[in-house]
mmCIF file of C-alpha atoms in Angstrom:
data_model
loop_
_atom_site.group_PDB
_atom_site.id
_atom_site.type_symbol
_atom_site.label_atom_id
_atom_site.label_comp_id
_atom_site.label_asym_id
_atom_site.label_seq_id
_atom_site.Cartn_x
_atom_site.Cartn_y
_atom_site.Cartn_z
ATOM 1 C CA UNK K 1 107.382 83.145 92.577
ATOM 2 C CA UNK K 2 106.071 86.660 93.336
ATOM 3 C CA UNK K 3 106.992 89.818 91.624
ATOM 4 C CA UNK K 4 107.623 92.890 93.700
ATOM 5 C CA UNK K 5 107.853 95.806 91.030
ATOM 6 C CA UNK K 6 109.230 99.599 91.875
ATOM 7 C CA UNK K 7 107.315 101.950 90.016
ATOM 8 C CA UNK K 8 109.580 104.541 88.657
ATOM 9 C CA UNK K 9 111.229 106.679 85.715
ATOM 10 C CA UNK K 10 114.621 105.452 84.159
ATOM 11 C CA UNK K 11 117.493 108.070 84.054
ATOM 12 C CA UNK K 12 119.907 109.965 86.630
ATOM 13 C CA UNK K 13 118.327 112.478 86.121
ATOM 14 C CA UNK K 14 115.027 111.190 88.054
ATOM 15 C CA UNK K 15 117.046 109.278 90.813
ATOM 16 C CA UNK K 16 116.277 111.386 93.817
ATOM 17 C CA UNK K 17 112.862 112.551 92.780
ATOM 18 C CA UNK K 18 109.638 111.694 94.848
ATOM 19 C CA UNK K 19 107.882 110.329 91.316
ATOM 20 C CA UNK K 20 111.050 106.894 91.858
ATOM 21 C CA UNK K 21 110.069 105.686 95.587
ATOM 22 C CA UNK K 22 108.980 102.822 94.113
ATOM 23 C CA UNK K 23 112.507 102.537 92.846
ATOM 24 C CA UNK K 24 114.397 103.210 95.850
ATOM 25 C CA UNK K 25 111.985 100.459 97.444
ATOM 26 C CA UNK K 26 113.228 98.477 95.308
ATOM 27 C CA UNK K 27 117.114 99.208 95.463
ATOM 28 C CA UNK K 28 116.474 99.098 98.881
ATOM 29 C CA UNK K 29 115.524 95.504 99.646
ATOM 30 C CA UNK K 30 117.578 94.623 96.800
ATOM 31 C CA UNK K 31 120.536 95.756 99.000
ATOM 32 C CA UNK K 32 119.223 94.402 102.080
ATOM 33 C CA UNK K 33 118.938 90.764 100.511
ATOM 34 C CA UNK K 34 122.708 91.079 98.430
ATOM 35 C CA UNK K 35 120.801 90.965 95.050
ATOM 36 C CA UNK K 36 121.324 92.879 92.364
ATOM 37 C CA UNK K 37 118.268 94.698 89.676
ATOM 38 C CA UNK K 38 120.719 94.897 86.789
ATOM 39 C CA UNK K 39 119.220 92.048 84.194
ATOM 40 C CA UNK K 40 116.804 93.419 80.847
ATOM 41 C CA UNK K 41 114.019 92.035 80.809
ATOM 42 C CA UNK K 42 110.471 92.687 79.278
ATOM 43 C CA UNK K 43 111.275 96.418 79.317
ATOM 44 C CA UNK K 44 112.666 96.075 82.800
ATOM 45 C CA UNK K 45 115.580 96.228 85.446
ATOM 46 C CA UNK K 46 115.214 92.602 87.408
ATOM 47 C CA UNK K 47 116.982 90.442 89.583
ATOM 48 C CA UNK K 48 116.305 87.419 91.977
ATOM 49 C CA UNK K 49 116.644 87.764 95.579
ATOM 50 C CA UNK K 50 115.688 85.637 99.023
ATOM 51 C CA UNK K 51 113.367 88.034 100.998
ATOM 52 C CA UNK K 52 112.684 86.165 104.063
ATOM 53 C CA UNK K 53 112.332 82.937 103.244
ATOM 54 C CA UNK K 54 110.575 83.815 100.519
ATOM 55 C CA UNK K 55 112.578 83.889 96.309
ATOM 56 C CA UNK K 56 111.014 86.735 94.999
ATOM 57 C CA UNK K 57 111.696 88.563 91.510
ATOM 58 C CA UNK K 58 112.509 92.158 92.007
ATOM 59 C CA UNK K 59 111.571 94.848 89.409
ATOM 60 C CA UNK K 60 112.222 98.316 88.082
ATOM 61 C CA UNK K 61 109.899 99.106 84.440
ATOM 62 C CA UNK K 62 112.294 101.057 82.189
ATOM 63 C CA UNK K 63 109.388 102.353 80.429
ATOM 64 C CA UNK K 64 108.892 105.468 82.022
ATOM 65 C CA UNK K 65 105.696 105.916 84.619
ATOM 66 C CA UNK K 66 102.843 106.270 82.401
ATOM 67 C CA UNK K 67 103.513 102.974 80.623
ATOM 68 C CA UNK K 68 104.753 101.123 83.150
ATOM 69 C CA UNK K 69 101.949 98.333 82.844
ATOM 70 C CA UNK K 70 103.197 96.773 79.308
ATOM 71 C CA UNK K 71 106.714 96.281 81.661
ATOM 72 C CA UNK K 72 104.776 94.451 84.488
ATOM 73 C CA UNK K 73 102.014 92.674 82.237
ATOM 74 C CA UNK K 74 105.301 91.064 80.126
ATOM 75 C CA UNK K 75 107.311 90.148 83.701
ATOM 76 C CA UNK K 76 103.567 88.368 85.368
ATOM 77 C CA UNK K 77 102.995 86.457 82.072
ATOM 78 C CA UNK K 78 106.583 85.495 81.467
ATOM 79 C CA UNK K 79 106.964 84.431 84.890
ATOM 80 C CA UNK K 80 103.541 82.919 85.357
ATOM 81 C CA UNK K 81 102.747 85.107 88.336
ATOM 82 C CA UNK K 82 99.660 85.171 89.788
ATOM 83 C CA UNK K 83 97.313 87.925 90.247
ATOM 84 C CA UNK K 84 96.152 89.091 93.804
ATOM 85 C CA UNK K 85 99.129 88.123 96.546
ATOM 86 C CA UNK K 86 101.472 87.384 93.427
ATOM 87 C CA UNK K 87 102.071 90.492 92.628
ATOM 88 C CA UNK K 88 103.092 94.033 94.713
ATOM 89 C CA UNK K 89 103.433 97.086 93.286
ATOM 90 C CA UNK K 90 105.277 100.143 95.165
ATOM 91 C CA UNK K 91 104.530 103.506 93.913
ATOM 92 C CA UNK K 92 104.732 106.716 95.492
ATOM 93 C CA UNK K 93 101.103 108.421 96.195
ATOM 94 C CA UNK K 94 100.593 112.720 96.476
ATOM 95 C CA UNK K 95 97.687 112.416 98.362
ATOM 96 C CA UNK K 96 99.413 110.726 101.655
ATOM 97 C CA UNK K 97 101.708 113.136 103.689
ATOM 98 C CA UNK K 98 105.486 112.301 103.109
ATOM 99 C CA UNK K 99 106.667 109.576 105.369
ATOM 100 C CA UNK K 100 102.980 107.748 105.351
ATOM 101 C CA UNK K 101 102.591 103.875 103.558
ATOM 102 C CA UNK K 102 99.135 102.909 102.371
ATOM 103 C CA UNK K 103 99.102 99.117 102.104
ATOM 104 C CA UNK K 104 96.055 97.791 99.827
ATOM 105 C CA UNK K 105 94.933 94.213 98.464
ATOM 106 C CA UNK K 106 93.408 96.497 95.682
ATOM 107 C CA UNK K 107 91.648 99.247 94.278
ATOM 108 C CA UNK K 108 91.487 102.209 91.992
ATOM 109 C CA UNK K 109 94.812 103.643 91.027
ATOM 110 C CA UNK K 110 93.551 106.757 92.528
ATOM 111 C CA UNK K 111 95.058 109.193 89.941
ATOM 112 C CA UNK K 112 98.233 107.515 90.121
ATOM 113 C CA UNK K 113 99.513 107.164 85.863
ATOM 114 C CA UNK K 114 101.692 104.460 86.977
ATOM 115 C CA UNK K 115 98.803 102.500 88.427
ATOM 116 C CA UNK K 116 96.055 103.073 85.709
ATOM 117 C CA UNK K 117 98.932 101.724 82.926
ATOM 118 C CA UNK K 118 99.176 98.720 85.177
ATOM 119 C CA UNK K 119 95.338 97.985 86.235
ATOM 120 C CA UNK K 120 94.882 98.647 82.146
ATOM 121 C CA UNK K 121 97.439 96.271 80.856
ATOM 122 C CA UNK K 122 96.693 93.555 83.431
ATOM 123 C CA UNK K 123 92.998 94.270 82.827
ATOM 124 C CA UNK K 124 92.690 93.443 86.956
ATOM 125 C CA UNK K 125 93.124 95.847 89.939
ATOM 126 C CA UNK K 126 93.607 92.575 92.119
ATOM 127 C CA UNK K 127 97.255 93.018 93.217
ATOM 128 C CA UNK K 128 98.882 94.227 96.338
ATOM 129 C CA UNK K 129 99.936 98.020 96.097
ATOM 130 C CA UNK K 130 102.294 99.525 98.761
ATOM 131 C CA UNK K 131 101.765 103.625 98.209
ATOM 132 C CA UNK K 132 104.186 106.187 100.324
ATOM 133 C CA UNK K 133 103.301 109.247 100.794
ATOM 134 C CA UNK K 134 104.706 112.171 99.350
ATOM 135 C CA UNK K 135 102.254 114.848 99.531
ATOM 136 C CA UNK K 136 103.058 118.447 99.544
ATOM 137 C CA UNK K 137 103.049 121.004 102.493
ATOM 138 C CA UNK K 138 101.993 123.593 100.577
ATOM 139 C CA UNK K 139 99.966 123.660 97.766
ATOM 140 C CA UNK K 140 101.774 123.338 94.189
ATOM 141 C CA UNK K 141 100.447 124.597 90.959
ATOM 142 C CA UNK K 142 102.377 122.187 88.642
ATOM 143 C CA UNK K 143 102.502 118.498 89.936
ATOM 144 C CA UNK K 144 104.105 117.159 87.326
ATOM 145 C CA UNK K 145 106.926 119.663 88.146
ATOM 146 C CA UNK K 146 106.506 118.666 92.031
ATOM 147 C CA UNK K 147 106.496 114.680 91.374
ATOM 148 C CA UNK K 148 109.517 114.628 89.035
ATOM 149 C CA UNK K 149 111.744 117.239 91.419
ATOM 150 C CA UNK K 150 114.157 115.918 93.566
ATOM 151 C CA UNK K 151 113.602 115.570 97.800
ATOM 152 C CA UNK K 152 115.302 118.906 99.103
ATOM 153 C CA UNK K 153 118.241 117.597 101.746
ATOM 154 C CA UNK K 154 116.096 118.120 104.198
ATOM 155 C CA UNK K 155 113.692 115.397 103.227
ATOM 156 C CA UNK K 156 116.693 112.789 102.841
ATOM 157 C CA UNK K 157 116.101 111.271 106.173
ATOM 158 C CA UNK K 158 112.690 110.949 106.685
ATOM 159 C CA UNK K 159 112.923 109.570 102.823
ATOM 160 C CA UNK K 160 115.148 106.877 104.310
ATOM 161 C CA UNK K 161 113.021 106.332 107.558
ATOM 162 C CA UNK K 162 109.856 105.660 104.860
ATOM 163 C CA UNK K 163 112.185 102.863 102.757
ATOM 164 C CA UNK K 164 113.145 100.931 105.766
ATOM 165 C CA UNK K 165 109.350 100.716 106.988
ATOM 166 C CA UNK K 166 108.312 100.223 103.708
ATOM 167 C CA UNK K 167 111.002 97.302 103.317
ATOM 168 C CA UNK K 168 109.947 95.939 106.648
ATOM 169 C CA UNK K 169 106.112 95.868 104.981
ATOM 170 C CA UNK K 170 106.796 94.097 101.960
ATOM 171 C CA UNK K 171 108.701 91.178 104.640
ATOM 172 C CA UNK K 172 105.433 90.821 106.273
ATOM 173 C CA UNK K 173 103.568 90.958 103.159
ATOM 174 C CA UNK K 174 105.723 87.998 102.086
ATOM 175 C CA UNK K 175 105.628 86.137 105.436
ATOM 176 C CA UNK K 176 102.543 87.007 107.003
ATOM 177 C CA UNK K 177 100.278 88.382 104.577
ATOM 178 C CA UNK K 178 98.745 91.621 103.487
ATOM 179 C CA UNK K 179 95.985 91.899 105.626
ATOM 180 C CA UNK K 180 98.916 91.247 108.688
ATOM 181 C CA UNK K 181 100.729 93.893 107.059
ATOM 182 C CA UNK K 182 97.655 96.630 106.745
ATOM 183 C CA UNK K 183 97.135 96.271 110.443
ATOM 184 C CA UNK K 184 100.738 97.083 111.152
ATOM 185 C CA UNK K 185 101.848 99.815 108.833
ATOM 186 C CA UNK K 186 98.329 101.538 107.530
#
């Protein structure tokens, strides 16, 4: 089984902000397969779903971004997932513009907290990450402010646009590989 993991923060109050992509990612292809992300586990919001062809265990940490590995390290050993094509991991990313997805086999977690909690509980940076882009257009003095604020109404669409591409990314992750799915979407 492969776990697909939406990195995020728990709370109605973060629903709409650019820090829960990986989230929405997740509620997303949740929806599109009929599944539902409602069961605790290790920490976490899971649920089965039929991606493709593919059974797949869907993922939201409830532990808040910066500890989000202990979450994901607890769901990979519990369900005996294994590392490199095993696992994705969808987190938003502040260097890419808004709109962009980054696709990567693995690598740094490029100042991402959500990333360096998982990379240091797993002790391994070999697992597929899908990033989207939510870079500024302006420069911002507080990013913590920026990444926890909520898309302005404007942004809604394009948000949406990004979720659909990024859902149609983790299909060809699943069914054609990663590699497949850098050449298409990077």
């Amino acid at each position: 089984m492969r776990l697909i993991v939406g990195l995020g923060n728990p709370g109605a109050e973060y629903e709409w902000s650019r820090h829960n992509l990986g989230f929405m990612l997740i509620d997303r292809i949740a929806g599109e397969a009929r599944a539902s992300v409602k069961r605790s586990e290790c920490r976490s919001l899971v649920g089965n779903a039929e991606v493709g062809a593919e059974r797949v265990l869907l993922a939201k940490p409830q532990t808040y971004m910066n500890l989000s590995g202990e979450a994901v390290a607890c769901l990979k050993a519990k369900h005996e997932v294994e590392s490199g094509a095993g696992l994705i991991v969808v987190s938003d990313d502040l260097a890419l513009p808004l709109g962009t997805i980054r696709i990567r086999a693995r690598g740094s977690a490029g100042g991402h907290n959500g990333l360096k909690s998982v990379i240091a509980a797993l002790g391994t940076d070999e697992f597929i990450r899908l990033r989207i882009g939510i870079q500024p257009e302006h420069e911002v003095s507080e990013t913590k402010s920026f990444v926890l604020s909520e898309f302005p109404k404007n942004q809604r669409a394009q948000v949406e646009e990004v979720l659909q591409r990024g859902r149609e990314a983790v299909q060809v992750i699943l069914r054609e590989g990663v590699e497949k799915a850098m050449s298409l979407f990077n």
